[in-house]
CSV table of C-alpha atoms in Angstrom, one decimal:
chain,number,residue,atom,x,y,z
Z,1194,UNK,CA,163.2,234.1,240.6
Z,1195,UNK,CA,166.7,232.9,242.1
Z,1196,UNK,CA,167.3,229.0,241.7
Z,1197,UNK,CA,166.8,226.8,244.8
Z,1198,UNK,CA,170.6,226.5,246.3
Z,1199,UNK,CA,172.4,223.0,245.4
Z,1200,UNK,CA,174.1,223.4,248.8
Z,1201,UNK,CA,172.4,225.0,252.1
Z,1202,UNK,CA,173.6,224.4,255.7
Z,1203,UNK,CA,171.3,226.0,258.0
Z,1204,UNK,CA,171.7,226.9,262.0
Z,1205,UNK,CA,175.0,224.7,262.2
Z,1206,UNK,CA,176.1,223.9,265.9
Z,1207,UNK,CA,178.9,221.9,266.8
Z,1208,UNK,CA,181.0,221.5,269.8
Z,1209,UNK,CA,184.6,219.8,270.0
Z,1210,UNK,CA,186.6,219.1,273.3
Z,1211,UNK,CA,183.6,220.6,275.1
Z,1212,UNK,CA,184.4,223.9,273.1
Z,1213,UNK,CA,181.4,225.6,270.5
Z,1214,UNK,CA,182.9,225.9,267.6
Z,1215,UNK,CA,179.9,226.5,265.7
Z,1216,UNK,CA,176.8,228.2,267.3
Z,1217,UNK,CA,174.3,229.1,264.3
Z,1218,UNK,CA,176.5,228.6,261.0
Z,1219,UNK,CA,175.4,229.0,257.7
Z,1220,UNK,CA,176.5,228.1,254.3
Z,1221,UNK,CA,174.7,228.2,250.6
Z,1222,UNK,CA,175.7,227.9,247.3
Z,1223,UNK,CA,173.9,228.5,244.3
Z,1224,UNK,CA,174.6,227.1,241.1
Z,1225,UNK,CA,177.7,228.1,239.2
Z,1226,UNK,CA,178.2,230.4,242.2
Z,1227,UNK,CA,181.9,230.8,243.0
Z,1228,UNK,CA,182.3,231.5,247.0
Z,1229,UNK,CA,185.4,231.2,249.3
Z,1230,UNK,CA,185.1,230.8,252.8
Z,1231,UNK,CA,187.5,233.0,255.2
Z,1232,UNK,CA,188.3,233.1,258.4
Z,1233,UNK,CA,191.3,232.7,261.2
Z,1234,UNK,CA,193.1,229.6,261.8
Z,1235,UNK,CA,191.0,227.1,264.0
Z,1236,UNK,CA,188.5,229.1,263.1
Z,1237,UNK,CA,187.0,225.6,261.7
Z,1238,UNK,CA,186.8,226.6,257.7
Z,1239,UNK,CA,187.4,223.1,257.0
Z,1240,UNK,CA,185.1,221.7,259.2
Z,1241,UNK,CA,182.6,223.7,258.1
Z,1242,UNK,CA,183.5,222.7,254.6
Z,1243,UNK,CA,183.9,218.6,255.9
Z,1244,UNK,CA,180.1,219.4,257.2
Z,1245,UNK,CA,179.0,220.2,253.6
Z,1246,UNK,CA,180.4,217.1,252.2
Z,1247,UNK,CA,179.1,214.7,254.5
Z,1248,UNK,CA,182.0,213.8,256.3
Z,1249,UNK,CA,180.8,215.3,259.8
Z,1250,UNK,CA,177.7,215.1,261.4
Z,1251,UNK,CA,176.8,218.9,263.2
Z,1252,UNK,CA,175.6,218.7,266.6
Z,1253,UNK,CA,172.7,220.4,265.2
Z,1254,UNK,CA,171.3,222.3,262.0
Z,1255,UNK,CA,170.0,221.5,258.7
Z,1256,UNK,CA,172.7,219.9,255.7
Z,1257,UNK,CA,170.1,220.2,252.6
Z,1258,UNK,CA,172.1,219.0,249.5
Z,1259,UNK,CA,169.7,218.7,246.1
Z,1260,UNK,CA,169.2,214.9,245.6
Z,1261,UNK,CA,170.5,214.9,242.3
Z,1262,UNK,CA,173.5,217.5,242.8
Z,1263,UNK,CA,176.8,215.8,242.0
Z,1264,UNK,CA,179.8,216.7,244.7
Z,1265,UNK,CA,183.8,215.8,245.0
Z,1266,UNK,CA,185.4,217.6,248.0
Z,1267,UNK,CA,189.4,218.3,247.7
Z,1268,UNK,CA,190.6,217.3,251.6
Z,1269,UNK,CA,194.1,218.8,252.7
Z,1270,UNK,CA,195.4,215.6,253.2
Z,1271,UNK,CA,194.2,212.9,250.0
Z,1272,UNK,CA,194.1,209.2,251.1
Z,1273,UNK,CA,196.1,207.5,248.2
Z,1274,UNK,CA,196.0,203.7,250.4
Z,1275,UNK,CA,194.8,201.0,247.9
Z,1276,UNK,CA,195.6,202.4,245.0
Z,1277,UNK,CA,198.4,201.1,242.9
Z,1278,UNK,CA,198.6,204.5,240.2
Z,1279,UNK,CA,197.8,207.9,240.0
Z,1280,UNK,CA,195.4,206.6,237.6
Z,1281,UNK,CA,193.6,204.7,239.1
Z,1282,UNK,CA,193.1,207.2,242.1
Z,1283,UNK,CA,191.8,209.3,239.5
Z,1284,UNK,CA,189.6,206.7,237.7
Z,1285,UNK,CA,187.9,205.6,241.0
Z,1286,UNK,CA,186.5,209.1,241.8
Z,1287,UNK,CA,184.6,209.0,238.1
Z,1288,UNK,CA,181.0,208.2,238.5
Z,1289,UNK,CA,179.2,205.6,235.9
Z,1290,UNK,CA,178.9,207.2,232.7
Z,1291,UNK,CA,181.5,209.9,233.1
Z,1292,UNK,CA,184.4,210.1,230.6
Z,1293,UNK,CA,187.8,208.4,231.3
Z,1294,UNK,CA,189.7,210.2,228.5
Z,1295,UNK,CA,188.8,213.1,231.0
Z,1296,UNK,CA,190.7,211.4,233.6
Z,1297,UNK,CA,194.0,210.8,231.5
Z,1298,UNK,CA,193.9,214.7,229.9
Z,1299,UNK,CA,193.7,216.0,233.4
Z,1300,UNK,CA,196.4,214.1,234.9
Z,1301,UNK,CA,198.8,214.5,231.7
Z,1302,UNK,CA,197.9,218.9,231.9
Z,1303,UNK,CA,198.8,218.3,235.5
Z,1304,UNK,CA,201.8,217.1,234.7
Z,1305,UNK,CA,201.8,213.6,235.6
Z,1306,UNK,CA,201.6,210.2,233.4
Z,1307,UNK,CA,199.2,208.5,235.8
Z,1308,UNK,CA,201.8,205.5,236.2
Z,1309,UNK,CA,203.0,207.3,239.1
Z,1310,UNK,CA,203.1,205.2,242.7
Z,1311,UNK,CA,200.7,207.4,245.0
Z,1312,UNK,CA,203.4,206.2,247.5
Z,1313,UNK,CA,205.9,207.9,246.2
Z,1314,UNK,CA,204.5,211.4,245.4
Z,1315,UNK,CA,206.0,214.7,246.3
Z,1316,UNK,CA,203.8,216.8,248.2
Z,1317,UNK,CA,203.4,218.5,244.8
Z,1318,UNK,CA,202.6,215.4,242.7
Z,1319,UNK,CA,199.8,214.3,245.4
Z,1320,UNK,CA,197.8,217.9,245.0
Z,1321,UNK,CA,197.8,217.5,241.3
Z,1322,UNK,CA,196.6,214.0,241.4
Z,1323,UNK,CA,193.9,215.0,244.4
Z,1324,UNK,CA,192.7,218.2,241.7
Z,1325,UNK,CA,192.6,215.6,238.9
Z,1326,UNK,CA,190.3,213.0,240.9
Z,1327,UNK,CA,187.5,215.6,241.8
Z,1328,UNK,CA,187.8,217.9,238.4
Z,1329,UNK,CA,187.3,215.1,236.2
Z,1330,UNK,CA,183.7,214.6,236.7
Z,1331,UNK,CA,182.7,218.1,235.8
Z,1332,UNK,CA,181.0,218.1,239.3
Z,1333,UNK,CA,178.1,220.5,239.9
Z,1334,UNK,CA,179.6,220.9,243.2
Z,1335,UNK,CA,183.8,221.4,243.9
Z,1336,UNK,CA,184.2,221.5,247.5
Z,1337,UNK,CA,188.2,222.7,247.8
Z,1338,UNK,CA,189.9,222.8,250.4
Z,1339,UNK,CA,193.7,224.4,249.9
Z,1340,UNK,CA,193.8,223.4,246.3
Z,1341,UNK,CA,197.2,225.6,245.6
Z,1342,UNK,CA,199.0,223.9,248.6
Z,1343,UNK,CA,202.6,222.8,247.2
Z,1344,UNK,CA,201.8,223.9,243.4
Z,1345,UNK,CA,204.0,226.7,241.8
Z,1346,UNK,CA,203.2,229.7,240.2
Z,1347,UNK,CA,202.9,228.2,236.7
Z,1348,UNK,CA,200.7,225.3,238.5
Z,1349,UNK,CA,198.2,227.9,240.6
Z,1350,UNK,CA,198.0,229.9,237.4
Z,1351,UNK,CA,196.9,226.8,235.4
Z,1352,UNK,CA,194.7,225.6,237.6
Z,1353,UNK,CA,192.6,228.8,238.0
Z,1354,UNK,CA,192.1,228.7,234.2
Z,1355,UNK,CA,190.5,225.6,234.7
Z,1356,UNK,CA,188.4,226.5,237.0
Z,1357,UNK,CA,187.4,229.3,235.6
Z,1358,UNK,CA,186.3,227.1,232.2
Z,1359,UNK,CA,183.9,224.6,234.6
Z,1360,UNK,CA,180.6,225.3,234.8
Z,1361,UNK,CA,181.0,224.0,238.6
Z,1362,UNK,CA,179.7,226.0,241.9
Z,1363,UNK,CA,182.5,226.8,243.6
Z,1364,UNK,CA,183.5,226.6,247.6
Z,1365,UNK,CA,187.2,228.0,248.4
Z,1366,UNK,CA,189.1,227.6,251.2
Z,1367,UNK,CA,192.5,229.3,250.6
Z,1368,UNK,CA,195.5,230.7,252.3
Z,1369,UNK,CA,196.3,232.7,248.7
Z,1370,UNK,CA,195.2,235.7,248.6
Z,1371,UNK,CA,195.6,236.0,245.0
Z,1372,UNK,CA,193.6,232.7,243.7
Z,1373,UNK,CA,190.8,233.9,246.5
Z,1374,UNK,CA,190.5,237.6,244.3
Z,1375,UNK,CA,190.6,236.3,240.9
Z,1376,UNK,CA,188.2,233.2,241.5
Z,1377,UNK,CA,185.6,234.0,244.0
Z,1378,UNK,CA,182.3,236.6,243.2
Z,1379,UNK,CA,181.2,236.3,247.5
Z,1380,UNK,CA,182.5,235.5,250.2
Z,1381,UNK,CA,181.7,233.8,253.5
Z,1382,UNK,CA,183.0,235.4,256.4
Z,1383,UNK,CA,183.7,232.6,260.1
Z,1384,UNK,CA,184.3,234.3,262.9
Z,1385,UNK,CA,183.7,233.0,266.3
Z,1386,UNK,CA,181.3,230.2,265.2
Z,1387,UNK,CA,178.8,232.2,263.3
Z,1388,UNK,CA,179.1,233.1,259.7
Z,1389,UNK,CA,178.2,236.9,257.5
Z,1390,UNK,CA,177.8,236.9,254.1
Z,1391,UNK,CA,179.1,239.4,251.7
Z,1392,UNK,CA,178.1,239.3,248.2
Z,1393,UNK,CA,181.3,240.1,246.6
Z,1394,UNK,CA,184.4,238.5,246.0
Z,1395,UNK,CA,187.6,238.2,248.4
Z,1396,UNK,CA,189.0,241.7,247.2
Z,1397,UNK,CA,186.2,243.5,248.9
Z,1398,UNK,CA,186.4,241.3,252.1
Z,1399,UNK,CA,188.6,243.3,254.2
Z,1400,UNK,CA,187.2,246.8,254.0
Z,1401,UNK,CA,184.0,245.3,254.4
Z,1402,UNK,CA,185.7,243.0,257.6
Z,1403,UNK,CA,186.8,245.9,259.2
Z,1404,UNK,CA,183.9,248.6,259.0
C-alpha cells in the first residue's frame, strides 16, 4: 500500500488580471519522491509551486499538507532585509531542536564564511546562502524554485550531490536541463492551466510531451 502524499494540491483554479491561469491543477508528492515541474514561461510553475508553500491562496481547490510534514521553499528572489550575516539568515530558517553546526557546514561547503553582509552578495553568493537556509533543516519537504540560478558548474555539480544524499521529497523547478535528468524520477507536465503526470524522470519528458 503507497503512503498517504506529504503534499497534495487538488482541482487548483486561479485567475490573474482576469486571465485563468489555473483551471483544475494538480500536484502530489510522496515521500522521498523527487519530481520537477515543467512547463513554458508564464506558464505559472512558480505559482503553482508558491501555492504549495502557502504563500498564495488558489481561487479554488484543495492545498492538503500532512500536519506534521516539515517544508522550506527556495523563492527566485531570497529576502535577505533584517539580517545582519549570512549566518544568521541561515540560522533563522532552523526550526527548534535542529542542529546549528548544520547551518555553519552548509554555508562553509557553499563556499561562504557566514560573516558575509546579505547586502553585499553577488547574485552567486545570495543562491548559496538561500540553498543553505532551506537544506539545513533536513526538511521532509524542499520546495525549489531555480536552485542552479547564478552557480557554476563545480557549484550545480555540488549541490546535486547533496541532494541526492537528503532523504528530502523533492519539487524542481529548473531551466537546466541537465540538473532536471539526473535528479528528478517524474515529472509534472503545466500546460495551459492544467497539469499530466508522467511517472518518469525529465529525460523521458519530451518524447512522452510530444506523442
Amino acid at each position: 500500500m503507497a503512503a498517504p502524499p506529504l503534499i497534495h494540491l487538488q482541482d487548483i483554479h486561479l485567475t490573474f488580471g482576469g486571465k485563468p491561469l489555473f483551471e483544475g491543477a494538480e500536484l502530489q508528492l510522496g515521500p522521498r519522491e523527487r519530481l520537477c515541474l515543467v512547463g513554458r514561461n508564464g506558464s505559472g510553475k512558480s505559482t503553482l509551486l508558491k501555492i504549495a508553500a502557502g504563500q498564495v491562496q488558489p481561487d479554488d481547490g484543495t492545498v492538503f499538507v500532512q500536519p506534521s510534514v516539515t517544508m522550506r521553499y527556495l523563492p527566485q528572489e531570497p529576502d535577505f532585509e533584517g539580517f545582519a550575516s549570512t549566518a544568521a539568515y541561515v540560522e533563522a530558517g532552523l526550526a527548534p531542536g535542529d542542529d546549528p553546526y548544520r547551518a555553519t557546514t552548509l554555508l562553509g561547503e557553499l563556499g561562504l564564511t557566514g560573516l558575509e553582509d546579505p547586502a553585499t552578495l553577488s547574485g552567486g553568493e545570495a543562491r548559496r546562502a538561500a540553498l543553505a537556509r532551506v537544506l539545513a533543516p533536513e526538511p521532509d519537504v524542499l520546495l525549489l524554485d531555480e536552485p542552479t540560478n547564478h552557480l557554476d558548474l563545480v557549484a550545480i555539480e555540488a549541490l546535486e550531490q547533496t541532494l541526492k544524499g537528503l532523504r528530502s521529497a523533492i519539487v524542481l523547478i529548473s531551466h537546466d536541463r541537465r540538473f532536471l535528468q539526473n535528479l528528478s524520477a517524474a515529472t509534472v507536465w503545466l500546460d495551459r492551466g492544467v497539469t499530466r503526470r508522467l511517472e518518469k524522470g525529465f529525460g523521458a519528458f519530451e518524447g512522452w510531451r510530444d506523442q
